[in-house]
Amino acid sequence: MKYSIHIFSLILCLFQSGSLEAPPNRRYLLYDCNPGEGFNLRRDVYLRIANLLQSIRSDKKCKNDDWVLVLPPWGRIGYHWKERGMEQSRIKWSTFFDVESLNKYIPVMEYEDYIEEVGEPMIEEVWYLQGYAEGWTSGEWVEKIHERPCIDTLAYESGRDGKFRGWFWGYEETYAKKFKCVSVQGMAKILVGPLCGGNTTAKSVMLDRGESVLHDMFGGINYWKCRRSMVFSEALRKEADKFRMENLDSNDEKDKTVMPRDWRDHKCTEDALGGPYIALHYRRKDFLHVRKEGVPSILRVAEQLNQLMKKYKVKKVFVASDGTKEEMEELKSLVPGMVMYTPTKEKLKALKMGGVAIIDQIICSHAKYFIGSKESTFSFRIQEEREIMCFQKDTTFNRFCGDAETSDCEQPTRWKIVWKSDSEIWD
Ligand SMILES: Nc1nc2c(ncn2[C@@H]2O[C@H](COP(=O)(O)OP(=O)(O)OP(=O)(O)O)[C@@H](O)[C@H]2O)c(=O)[nH]1
Ligand SMILES: *[C@@H]1O[C@H](CO)[C@@H](O)[C@H](O)[C@H]1NC(C)=O
């Protein structure tokens, strides 16, 4: 009796450790971005590539293939995630996002599951997306795509074994069998033809510099469907909710921001109210140099925050910022009602830069009134989150004017959600 149980669990074990069975017509789309791109722009590139996958899956030429998107692990991306002494590589998407929710829009998988399914850390082809060496020749913008010689120095090198090595998210064993440069000018959809039998029969293709292609339809139905599927991970939502509850007297029932378990079931039937606080995303650091005119001084911000708190009859203002400790202390001295999310060292290590950024974004997105920073993708993502939760436009698309600007400076524009069906938009 005892024996048979052991043998049984041994067999089970063998089954579980062997590589997972993939359907025979499975094909994998992988992608990455320029290492300099930050977290919030990368979230935008996900939408473009996810919708490319969606187009591939609904294209007749590809109907015999079962394409899946492999999620590029997070790491020390951009200029901001380089914190010393913090382990930040090979971070799974599930650390930040609810992968089950992503899967309700298109099939996705984590990179490590890909390796397991394929049986080795190998990608058949890497296509390095680039522009055209000659630029725009005719002056007229036309969509085009061609295999071309590489313009930049190679980011991938082939070794004596004929394998291409490069940056694969810190997975040093990973290699590619083939590498080429592809000049492209156009929307993501332009890749459907070449990927669907036109130029390759490879089972796995990675598009590097994925940010080179544009949205098929910015703000269209698929843009928003895909955006809504990017639900944050449960752990991060819980942490943010706990903070709202304990520090801002805010919870979803009271604030009318309850979201269904399945994002596909959500509709805007009434406006969200938000918690009894206003929120500010105050982007500083490099913006103090590169976007100087759009960044208001601490003094000016303090004045306006105090006015807004009166106007909205609240005692608290939540501030998310990449400013220094000194800058934030100065602001706090002028705005006593100011609250920030400041994790302990240990917690920061566990959450990583991305987790803290998301928690800040969740708290900002639940405020009664939100003010962002000019041209910050970090602020854009908060505005989208509020659009999705059915906040009124004028509580969401705001920014403070820079000190040298007039007080009627241009405000951010709204990205309107379209709830209609695809065909109605295209007709
Ligand atoms: N926690 C937190 N981090 C922030 C905040 N503002 C900026 N950051 C950090 O700085 C980075 C800057 O934004 P990124 O999204 O990386 O870069 P980006 O896409 O160029 O965004 P912008 O430069 O804001 O347009 C974020 O990823 C965060 O790590 C903030 O309010 N809170
Ligand atoms: C696809 O193949 C055609 C014909 O060989 C070639 O002209 C074109 O540049 C290729 N495109 C891509 C994206 O590889």
Tab-separated table of C-alpha atoms and ligand atoms in Angstrom:
chain	number	residue	atom	x	y	z
A	1	MET	CA	0.000	0.000	0.000
A	2	LYS	CA	2.688	2.433	1.095
A	3	TYR	CA	4.764	1.489	-1.925
A	4	SER	CA	2.049	2.057	-4.422
A	5	ILE	CA	1.446	5.549	-3.104
A	6	HIS	CA	5.132	6.324	-3.498
A	7	ILE	CA	5.227	5.029	-7.028
A	8	PHE	CA	2.112	6.942	-7.842
A	9	SER	CA	3.550	10.243	-6.585
A	10	LEU	CA	6.819	9.503	-8.363
A	11	ILE	CA	4.972	9.203	-11.649
A	12	LEU	CA	3.072	12.406	-10.900
A	13	CYS	CA	6.386	14.107	-10.209
A	14	LEU	CA	7.844	12.968	-13.507
A	15	PHE	CA	4.857	14.343	-15.321
A	16	GLN	CA	5.139	17.688	-13.613
A	17	SER	CA	8.857	18.227	-14.103
A	18	GLY	CA	8.970	17.237	-17.759
A	19	SER	CA	8.536	20.047	-20.275
A	20	LEU	CA	4.947	21.133	-20.653
A	21	GLU	CA	3.109	19.892	-23.654
A	22	ALA	CA	2.495	22.671	-26.207
A	23	PRO	CA	-0.009	22.330	-29.019
A	24	PRO	CA	1.816	21.359	-32.246
A	25	ASN	CA	0.742	24.538	-34.052
A	26	ARG	CA	1.877	26.809	-31.230
A	27	ARG	CA	3.952	29.853	-32.240
A	28	TYR	CA	5.485	32.406	-29.908
A	29	LEU	CA	5.798	36.153	-30.284
A	30	LEU	CA	8.385	37.773	-28.014
A	31	TYR	CA	9.417	41.410	-27.828
A	32	ASP	CA	11.590	43.894	-26.008
A	33	CYS	CA	12.150	47.656	-25.954
A	34	ASN	CA	15.083	49.997	-26.116
A	35	PRO	CA	16.789	49.644	-22.706
A	36	GLY	CA	16.304	53.395	-22.123
A	37	GLU	CA	12.500	53.190	-22.145
A	38	GLY	CA	10.849	53.598	-18.769
A	39	PHE	CA	8.175	51.504	-17.105
A	40	ASN	CA	5.176	53.517	-18.190
A	41	LEU	CA	6.141	53.765	-21.831
A	42	ARG	CA	6.748	50.031	-21.815
A	43	ARG	CA	3.223	49.503	-20.607
A	44	ASP	CA	2.120	51.397	-23.714
A	45	VAL	CA	4.309	49.242	-25.976
A	46	TYR	CA	2.623	46.167	-24.483
A	47	LEU	CA	-0.675	47.447	-25.890
A	48	ARG	CA	0.805	47.813	-29.368
A	49	ILE	CA	2.355	44.353	-29.444
A	50	ALA	CA	-0.617	42.677	-27.743
A	51	ASN	CA	-2.858	44.140	-30.416
A	52	LEU	CA	-0.451	42.927	-33.086
A	53	LEU	CA	-0.892	39.455	-31.645
A	54	GLN	CA	-4.632	39.966	-31.668
A	55	SER	CA	-4.465	40.940	-35.377
A	56	ILE	CA	-2.307	37.915	-36.164
A	57	ARG	CA	-4.735	35.587	-34.424
A	58	SER	CA	-7.690	36.954	-36.320
A	59	ASP	CA	-5.956	36.973	-39.728
A	60	LYS	CA	-7.022	34.303	-42.219
A	61	LYS	CA	-3.429	33.639	-43.289
A	62	CYS	CA	-2.590	32.642	-39.727
A	63	LYS	CA	-5.648	30.624	-38.925
A	64	ASN	CA	-3.740	27.360	-38.585
A	65	ASP	CA	-1.307	28.777	-36.074
A	66	ASP	CA	-1.868	29.224	-32.352
A	67	TRP	CA	0.151	32.357	-31.546
A	68	VAL	CA	0.850	33.336	-27.945
A	69	LEU	CA	2.595	36.420	-26.555
A	70	VAL	CA	5.597	35.838	-24.283
A	71	LEU	CA	5.853	38.570	-21.641
A	72	PRO	CA	9.290	40.243	-21.477
A	73	PRO	CA	10.603	40.061	-17.884
A	74	TRP	CA	11.125	43.393	-16.096
A	75	GLY	CA	14.559	44.508	-14.972
A	76	ARG	CA	16.736	47.540	-14.441
A	77	ILE	CA	14.922	49.459	-17.132
A	78	GLY	CA	15.080	53.097	-18.131
A	79	TYR	CA	17.056	55.614	-16.138
A	80	HIS	CA	15.032	55.309	-12.953
A	81	TRP	CA	15.195	51.658	-12.008
A	82	LYS	CA	18.901	51.559	-11.339
A	83	GLU	CA	18.687	51.749	-7.561
A	84	ARG	CA	21.839	50.353	-6.031
A	85	GLY	CA	21.583	47.331	-3.764
A	86	MET	CA	18.216	46.316	-5.122
A	87	GLU	CA	17.895	43.046	-6.973
A	88	GLN	CA	15.909	43.929	-10.072
A	89	SER	CA	16.160	41.427	-12.876
A	90	ARG	CA	14.129	38.549	-14.245
A	91	ILE	CA	11.017	40.048	-12.658
A	92	LYS	CA	7.884	38.228	-13.693
A	93	TRP	CA	4.864	40.103	-14.966
A	94	SER	CA	2.793	38.530	-12.197
A	95	THR	CA	4.770	40.660	-9.707
A	96	PHE	CA	3.081	43.752	-11.124
A	97	PHE	CA	0.066	42.577	-13.128
A	98	ASP	CA	-2.728	40.061	-12.879
A	99	VAL	CA	-1.715	37.671	-15.662
A	100	GLU	CA	-5.095	35.953	-15.585
A	101	SER	CA	-6.699	39.277	-16.536
A	102	LEU	CA	-4.205	39.786	-19.384
A	103	ASN	CA	-5.094	36.314	-20.597
A	104	LYS	CA	-8.710	37.314	-20.967
A	105	TYR	CA	-7.724	39.559	-23.858
A	106	ILE	CA	-4.987	37.548	-25.606
A	107	PRO	CA	-3.058	34.402	-24.661
A	108	VAL	CA	0.114	35.366	-22.795
A	109	MET	CA	2.767	33.458	-20.886
A	110	GLU	CA	5.759	34.280	-18.694
A	111	TYR	CA	9.220	33.893	-20.219
A	112	GLU	CA	10.199	31.086	-17.831
A	113	ASP	CA	7.145	29.091	-18.855
A	114	TYR	CA	8.158	29.625	-22.466
A	115	ILE	CA	11.605	28.123	-21.817
A	116	GLU	CA	9.969	25.192	-20.130
A	117	GLU	CA	7.493	24.650	-22.942
A	118	VAL	CA	10.129	24.895	-25.679
A	119	GLY	CA	12.566	22.776	-23.667
A	120	GLU	CA	15.571	25.083	-24.032
A	121	PRO	CA	16.389	28.800	-23.638
A	122	MET	CA	16.262	29.469	-27.357
A	123	ILE	CA	14.483	31.910	-29.659
A	124	GLU	CA	14.480	31.002	-33.338
A	125	GLU	CA	14.587	34.469	-34.869
A	126	VAL	CA	15.229	37.977	-33.577
A	127	TRP	CA	14.018	40.853	-35.724
A	128	TYR	CA	15.627	44.115	-34.704
A	129	LEU	CA	13.210	46.876	-35.673
A	130	GLN	CA	14.749	50.108	-36.934
A	131	GLY	CA	13.915	53.102	-39.116
A	132	TYR	CA	15.013	53.657	-42.686
A	133	ALA	CA	18.620	54.775	-43.212
A	134	GLU	CA	17.461	57.230	-45.863
A	135	GLY	CA	14.704	58.692	-43.656
A	136	TRP	CA	11.486	59.786	-45.339
A	137	THR	CA	12.409	60.214	-48.964
A	138	SER	CA	9.218	61.425	-50.545
A	139	GLY	CA	8.204	63.722	-47.716
A	140	GLU	CA	4.955	61.811	-47.699
A	141	TRP	CA	4.433	59.332	-44.879
A	142	VAL	CA	3.813	55.845	-46.201
A	143	GLU	CA	3.665	52.594	-44.298
A	144	LYS	CA	6.459	50.225	-45.273
A	145	ILE	CA	8.555	47.328	-43.996
A	146	HIS	CA	11.679	45.650	-45.405
A	147	GLU	CA	14.544	43.496	-44.281
A	148	ARG	CA	17.569	45.833	-44.391
A	149	PRO	CA	21.200	45.986	-43.289
A	150	CYS	CA	21.522	47.038	-39.656
A	151	ILE	CA	21.962	50.774	-39.112
A	152	ASP	CA	23.311	50.744	-35.553
A	153	THR	CA	26.152	48.680	-34.216
A	154	LEU	CA	24.881	45.235	-33.507
A	155	ALA	CA	23.230	44.624	-30.179
A	156	TYR	CA	23.512	40.899	-30.901
A	157	GLU	CA	26.662	39.009	-31.760
A	158	SER	CA	27.043	35.590	-33.210
A	159	GLY	CA	29.599	33.411	-31.502
A	160	ARG	CA	31.743	30.659	-32.997
A	161	ASP	CA	28.900	28.266	-32.368
A	162	GLY	CA	26.723	30.329	-34.725
A	163	LYS	CA	24.392	31.293	-31.859
A	164	PHE	CA	23.365	34.915	-31.420
A	165	ARG	CA	23.867	36.321	-27.944
A	166	GLY	CA	22.499	39.590	-26.654
A	167	TRP	CA	20.445	40.996	-23.794
A	168	PHE	CA	17.668	38.550	-22.998
A	169	TRP	CA	16.440	40.061	-19.716
A	170	GLY	CA	19.372	38.653	-17.765
A	171	TYR	CA	18.824	35.049	-18.896
A	172	GLU	CA	22.399	34.487	-19.974
A	173	GLU	CA	21.851	31.009	-21.403
A	174	THR	CA	19.293	32.318	-23.885
A	175	TYR	CA	20.382	32.546	-27.507
A	176	ALA	CA	18.834	33.145	-30.918
A	177	LYS	CA	19.345	31.013	-33.997
A	178	LYS	CA	18.828	33.805	-36.515
A	179	PHE	CA	19.106	37.561	-36.352
A	180	LYS	CA	18.160	40.276	-38.818
A	181	CYS	CA	17.336	43.958	-38.974
A	182	VAL	CA	13.959	45.075	-40.254
A	183	SER	CA	13.268	48.669	-41.263
A	184	VAL	CA	9.725	49.636	-40.464
A	185	GLN	CA	7.567	52.701	-40.661
A	186	GLY	CA	3.986	52.138	-39.682
A	187	MET	CA	1.442	50.642	-37.339
A	188	ALA	CA	2.028	47.379	-35.505
A	189	LYS	CA	-0.359	45.608	-37.891
A	190	ILE	CA	2.163	45.964	-40.727
A	191	LEU	CA	4.000	42.998	-39.174
A	192	VAL	CA	1.066	40.615	-39.623
A	193	GLY	CA	1.961	39.741	-43.241
A	194	PRO	CA	5.680	39.080	-42.683
A	195	LEU	CA	5.006	37.012	-39.518
A	196	CYS	CA	2.148	34.990	-40.989
A	197	GLY	CA	3.966	32.875	-43.498
A	198	GLY	CA	5.129	35.848	-45.575
A	199	ASN	CA	8.711	35.791	-44.420
A	200	THR	CA	9.130	33.164	-41.757
A	201	THR	CA	7.939	29.815	-40.556
A	202	ALA	CA	9.868	30.070	-37.288
A	203	LYS	CA	7.993	28.902	-34.222
A	204	SER	CA	9.351	31.769	-32.140
A	205	VAL	CA	10.075	35.315	-33.270
A	206	MET	CA	11.260	38.136	-31.048
A	207	LEU	CA	10.734	41.754	-32.075
A	208	ASP	CA	13.394	43.904	-30.465
A	209	ARG	CA	12.838	47.692	-30.253
A	210	GLY	CA	9.107	47.003	-30.141
A	211	GLU	CA	8.471	50.709	-29.529
A	212	SER	CA	9.348	51.314	-33.211
A	213	VAL	CA	5.833	50.479	-34.350
A	214	LEU	CA	2.823	52.671	-33.672
A	215	HIS	CA	-0.603	51.869	-32.259
A	216	ASP	CA	-2.989	50.444	-34.835
A	217	MET	CA	-5.655	52.709	-33.475
A	218	PHE	CA	-4.735	54.879	-30.549
A	219	GLY	CA	-7.743	55.227	-28.284
A	220	GLY	CA	-9.786	52.746	-30.327
A	221	ILE	CA	-11.827	49.845	-29.027
A	222	ASN	CA	-8.913	47.395	-28.952
A	223	TYR	CA	-6.662	49.942	-27.331
A	224	TRP	CA	-9.081	50.199	-24.425
A	225	LYS	CA	-9.942	46.519	-24.227
A	226	CYS	CA	-6.265	45.689	-23.937
A	227	ARG	CA	-5.660	48.567	-21.533
A	228	ARG	CA	-8.485	47.397	-19.300
A	229	SER	CA	-7.001	43.892	-19.215
A	230	MET	CA	-3.857	45.323	-17.548
A	231	VAL	CA	-5.206	44.856	-14.045
A	232	PHE	CA	-2.574	45.253	-11.324
A	233	SER	CA	-1.532	42.240	-9.269
A	234	GLU	CA	-3.680	41.422	-6.289
A	235	ALA	CA	-0.848	41.926	-3.798
A	236	LEU	CA	-0.257	45.490	-4.981
A	237	ARG	CA	-3.960	46.315	-5.043
A	238	LYS	CA	-4.295	45.035	-1.478
A	239	GLU	CA	-1.342	47.080	-0.269
A	240	ALA	CA	-2.722	50.241	-1.880
A	241	ASP	CA	-6.213	49.587	-0.520
A	242	LYS	CA	-4.841	49.107	2.986
A	243	PHE	CA	-3.049	52.448	2.752
A	244	ARG	CA	-6.186	54.187	1.467
A	245	MET	CA	-8.236	52.730	4.279
A	246	GLU	CA	-5.764	53.554	7.058
A	247	ASN	CA	-4.582	56.977	5.927
A	248	LEU	CA	-7.196	58.453	3.646
A	249	ASP	CA	-10.524	57.061	4.842
A	250	SER	CA	-11.056	55.689	1.357
A	251	ASN	CA	-12.604	52.406	0.231
A	252	ASP	CA	-14.194	51.204	-2.978
A	253	GLU	CA	-17.790	50.903	-1.734
A	254	LYS	CA	-17.891	54.437	-0.391
A	255	ASP	CA	-15.896	55.876	-3.292
A	256	LYS	CA	-17.993	54.071	-5.946
A	257	THR	CA	-14.934	52.505	-7.506
A	258	VAL	CA	-15.818	48.830	-7.104
A	259	MET	CA	-14.477	46.882	-10.080
A	260	PRO	CA	-15.790	43.430	-11.005
A	261	ARG	CA	-13.443	40.450	-10.769
A	262	ASP	CA	-13.521	40.122	-14.569
A	263	TRP	CA	-12.737	43.432	-16.308
A	264	ARG	CA	-14.937	42.395	-19.241
A	265	ASP	CA	-17.994	42.720	-17.004
A	266	HIS	CA	-17.318	46.356	-16.188
A	267	LYS	CA	-19.453	49.161	-17.618
A	268	CYS	CA	-19.731	52.806	-16.642
A	269	THR	CA	-23.247	53.050	-15.283
A	270	GLU	CA	-22.531	55.912	-12.884
A	271	ASP	CA	-19.669	58.302	-12.145
A	272	ALA	CA	-17.008	57.330	-9.621
A	273	LEU	CA	-16.801	59.599	-6.571
A	274	GLY	CA	-13.303	58.867	-5.316
A	275	GLY	CA	-11.954	59.055	-1.788
A	276	PRO	CA	-12.035	62.187	0.404
A	277	TYR	CA	-8.624	63.466	-0.768
A	278	ILE	CA	-7.024	65.063	-3.766
A	279	ALA	CA	-3.925	63.574	-5.381
A	280	LEU	CA	-0.936	64.975	-7.179
A	281	HIS	CA	1.670	63.279	-9.335
A	282	TYR	CA	4.604	65.638	-9.081
A	283	ARG	CA	7.297	64.513	-11.523
A	284	ARG	CA	10.687	66.086	-10.738
A	285	LYS	CA	14.217	64.625	-11.197
A	286	ASP	CA	15.107	64.836	-14.916
A	287	PHE	CA	11.944	66.842	-15.652
A	288	LEU	CA	13.543	69.750	-13.784
A	289	HIS	CA	15.982	69.972	-16.690
A	290	VAL	CA	14.258	68.520	-19.747
A	291	ARG	CA	10.739	69.864	-19.128
A	292	LYS	CA	11.732	72.880	-17.067
A	293	GLU	CA	8.955	75.212	-18.219
A	294	GLY	CA	6.225	72.700	-17.319
A	295	VAL	CA	7.378	71.974	-13.748
A	296	PRO	CA	5.941	74.373	-11.161
A	297	SER	CA	8.008	75.318	-8.104
A	298	ILE	CA	7.309	73.756	-4.722
A	299	LEU	CA	5.977	77.083	-3.460
A	300	ARG	CA	3.516	77.406	-6.324
A	301	VAL	CA	2.392	73.789	-5.948
A	302	ALA	CA	1.802	74.314	-2.226
A	303	GLU	CA	-0.346	77.401	-2.835
A	304	GLN	CA	-2.513	75.650	-5.365
A	305	LEU	CA	-2.860	72.472	-3.331
A	306	ASN	CA	-4.112	74.465	-0.360
A	307	GLN	CA	-6.670	76.193	-2.576
A	308	LEU	CA	-7.834	72.929	-4.118
A	309	MET	CA	-8.256	71.312	-0.701
A	310	LYS	CA	-10.590	74.138	0.266
A	311	LYS	CA	-12.483	73.912	-2.999
A	312	TYR	CA	-13.002	70.159	-2.686
A	313	LYS	CA	-13.558	70.323	1.076
A	314	VAL	CA	-10.906	67.743	1.960
A	315	LYS	CA	-8.180	67.724	4.582
A	316	LYS	CA	-5.736	65.419	2.855
A	317	VAL	CA	-3.674	65.526	-0.292
A	318	PHE	CA	-1.820	62.435	-1.473
A	319	VAL	CA	1.455	63.184	-3.241
A	320	ALA	CA	3.264	60.741	-5.521
A	321	SER	CA	6.646	61.986	-6.614
A	322	ASP	CA	10.161	61.050	-7.629
A	323	GLY	CA	11.410	64.177	-5.878
A	324	THR	CA	14.068	64.044	-3.159
A	325	LYS	CA	13.329	63.623	0.523
A	326	GLU	CA	14.312	67.277	1.109
A	327	GLU	CA	11.968	68.517	-1.607
A	328	MET	CA	9.085	66.540	-0.164
A	329	GLU	CA	9.808	67.771	3.362
A	330	GLU	CA	9.713	71.328	2.064
A	331	LEU	CA	6.352	70.711	0.403
A	332	LYS	CA	4.987	69.036	3.527
A	333	SER	CA	5.995	72.030	5.646
A	334	LEU	CA	3.796	74.203	3.434
A	335	VAL	CA	0.950	71.694	3.065
A	336	PRO	CA	0.289	70.071	6.453
A	337	GLY	CA	-2.395	67.787	5.035
A	338	MET	CA	0.102	66.110	2.709
A	339	VAL	CA	0.373	62.301	2.802
A	340	MET	CA	2.864	60.066	0.973
A	341	TYR	CA	3.348	56.336	0.600
A	342	THR	CA	6.795	55.656	2.055
A	343	PRO	CA	7.629	51.953	2.388
A	344	THR	CA	10.320	50.691	4.739
A	345	LYS	CA	13.623	49.521	3.238
A	346	GLU	CA	12.544	45.887	3.526
A	347	LYS	CA	9.202	46.534	1.916
A	348	LEU	CA	10.798	48.532	-0.881
A	349	LYS	CA	13.084	45.586	-1.589
A	350	ALA	CA	10.138	43.265	-1.883
A	351	LEU	CA	7.923	45.585	-3.914
A	352	LYS	CA	10.748	46.931	-6.083
A	353	MET	CA	10.588	50.270	-7.901
A	354	GLY	CA	7.757	49.050	-10.081
A	355	GLY	CA	5.601	47.924	-7.169
A	356	VAL	CA	5.934	51.255	-5.368
A	357	ALA	CA	5.223	53.150	-8.596
A	358	ILE	CA	2.046	51.110	-9.092
A	359	ILE	CA	0.889	51.600	-5.502
A	360	ASP	CA	1.375	55.360	-5.938
A	361	GLN	CA	-0.607	55.162	-9.165
A	362	ILE	CA	-3.453	53.191	-7.601
A	363	ILE	CA	-3.780	55.667	-4.728
A	364	CYS	CA	-3.704	58.653	-7.114
A	365	SER	CA	-6.292	57.053	-9.340
A	366	HIS	CA	-8.787	56.703	-6.475
A	367	ALA	CA	-8.731	60.364	-5.387
A	368	LYS	CA	-11.708	62.662	-5.694
A	369	TYR	CA	-9.581	64.959	-7.851
A	370	PHE	CA	-6.264	64.332	-9.611
A	371	ILE	CA	-3.552	66.643	-10.911
A	372	GLY	CA	-0.716	65.243	-13.007
A	373	SER	CA	2.566	66.398	-14.500
A	374	LYS	CA	2.896	67.717	-18.022
A	375	GLU	CA	3.801	65.052	-20.592
A	376	SER	CA	4.595	62.358	-18.049
A	377	THR	CA	3.669	58.826	-19.077
A	378	PHE	CA	3.425	58.067	-15.334
A	379	SER	CA	0.570	60.619	-15.127
A	380	PHE	CA	-1.014	59.347	-18.372
A	381	ARG	CA	-1.369	55.842	-16.923
A	382	ILE	CA	-3.149	57.280	-13.858
A	383	GLN	CA	-5.516	59.227	-16.089
A	384	GLU	CA	-6.334	56.069	-18.039
A	385	GLU	CA	-6.969	54.190	-14.827
A	386	ARG	CA	-9.440	56.900	-13.796
A	387	GLU	CA	-11.125	56.834	-17.210
A	388	ILE	CA	-11.609	53.104	-16.769
A	389	MET	CA	-13.080	53.589	-13.283
A	390	CYS	CA	-15.618	56.131	-14.646
A	391	PHE	CA	-14.332	59.349	-13.090
A	392	GLN	CA	-15.582	62.588	-14.592
A	393	LYS	CA	-13.251	64.236	-17.074
A	394	ASP	CA	-12.662	67.447	-15.109
A	395	THR	CA	-11.530	65.518	-12.011
A	396	THR	CA	-8.847	63.746	-14.045
A	397	PHE	CA	-7.257	65.755	-16.856
A	398	ASN	CA	-5.511	68.460	-14.898
A	399	ARG	CA	-2.021	69.742	-14.372
A	400	PHE	CA	-0.477	72.728	-12.612
A	401	CYS	CA	1.019	75.391	-14.828
A	402	GLY	CA	4.747	76.087	-14.656
A	403	ASP	CA	5.762	79.307	-12.873
A	404	ALA	CA	6.524	81.094	-16.144
A	405	GLU	CA	3.322	79.925	-17.848
A	406	THR	CA	0.042	81.770	-17.649
A	407	SER	CA	-2.544	80.249	-15.318
A	408	ASP	CA	-4.648	79.145	-18.310
A	409	CYS	CA	-1.872	76.869	-19.625
A	410	GLU	CA	-2.854	73.976	-21.851
A	411	GLN	CA	-4.397	71.076	-19.936
A	412	PRO	CA	-4.024	67.385	-20.818
A	413	THR	CA	-6.486	65.978	-23.322
A	414	ARG	CA	-8.881	63.219	-22.629
A	415	TRP	CA	-8.527	59.733	-24.078
A	416	LYS	CA	-12.132	58.859	-24.569
A	417	ILE	CA	-13.164	55.272	-23.991
A	418	VAL	CA	-15.176	53.883	-26.867
A	419	TRP	CA	-17.501	51.135	-25.711
A	420	LYS	CA	-18.933	50.400	-29.176
A	421	SER	CA	-18.068	47.254	-31.126
A	422	ASP	CA	-15.084	47.119	-33.473
A	423	SER	CA	-17.044	47.027	-36.700
A	424	GLU	CA	-18.928	50.195	-35.841
A	425	ILE	CA	-15.659	52.058	-35.527
A	426	TRP	CA	-14.084	50.795	-38.704
A	427	ASP	CA	-17.196	51.262	-40.866
B	1	LIG	N1	7.032	55.683	-6.818
B	1	LIG	C1	7.069	56.662	-7.716
B	1	LIG	N2	7.938	56.595	-8.705
B	1	LIG	C2	7.927	57.584	-9.620
B	1	LIG	C3	7.052	58.674	-9.558
B	1	LIG	N3	7.284	59.475	-10.607
B	1	LIG	C4	8.273	58.896	-11.308
B	1	LIG	N4	8.676	57.760	-10.714
B	1	LIG	C5	9.737	56.845	-11.098
B	1	LIG	O1	10.366	57.341	-12.222
B	1	LIG	C6	10.065	56.575	-13.345
B	1	LIG	C7	9.746	57.584	-14.460
B	1	LIG	O2	8.826	57.257	-15.220
B	1	LIG	P1	8.997	56.049	-16.231
B	1	LIG	O3	7.671	55.516	-16.343
B	1	LIG	O4	10.023	55.099	-15.820
B	1	LIG	O5	9.613	56.756	-17.447
B	1	LIG	P2	8.808	57.363	-18.557
B	1	LIG	O6	8.003	56.314	-19.212
B	1	LIG	O7	9.764	58.133	-19.377
B	1	LIG	O8	7.841	58.306	-17.726
B	1	LIG	P3	7.886	59.847	-17.719
B	1	LIG	O9	9.354	60.166	-17.771
B	1	LIG	O10	7.225	60.275	-16.454
B	1	LIG	O11	7.159	60.205	-18.954
B	1	LIG	C8	8.933	55.625	-12.958
B	1	LIG	O12	9.024	54.383	-13.578
B	1	LIG	C9	9.151	55.497	-11.466
B	1	LIG	O13	10.088	54.492	-11.169
B	1	LIG	C10	6.137	58.720	-8.470
B	1	LIG	O14	5.326	59.612	-8.320
B	1	LIG	N5	6.183	57.690	-7.582
B	2	LIG	C1	10.104	39.529	-46.687
B	2	LIG	O1	10.577	38.900	-47.863
B	2	LIG	C2	10.642	39.760	-48.978
B	2	LIG	C3	11.011	38.907	-50.183
B	2	LIG	O2	12.180	38.197	-49.952
B	2	LIG	C4	11.640	40.873	-48.723
B	2	LIG	O3	11.716	41.757	-49.827
B	2	LIG	C5	11.217	41.631	-47.485
B	2	LIG	O4	12.164	42.629	-47.156
B	2	LIG	C6	11.030	40.689	-46.294
B	2	LIG	N1	10.469	41.399	-45.153
B	2	LIG	C7	10.810	41.173	-43.925
B	2	LIG	C8	10.110	41.960	-42.886
B	2	LIG	O5	11.651	40.358	-43.601
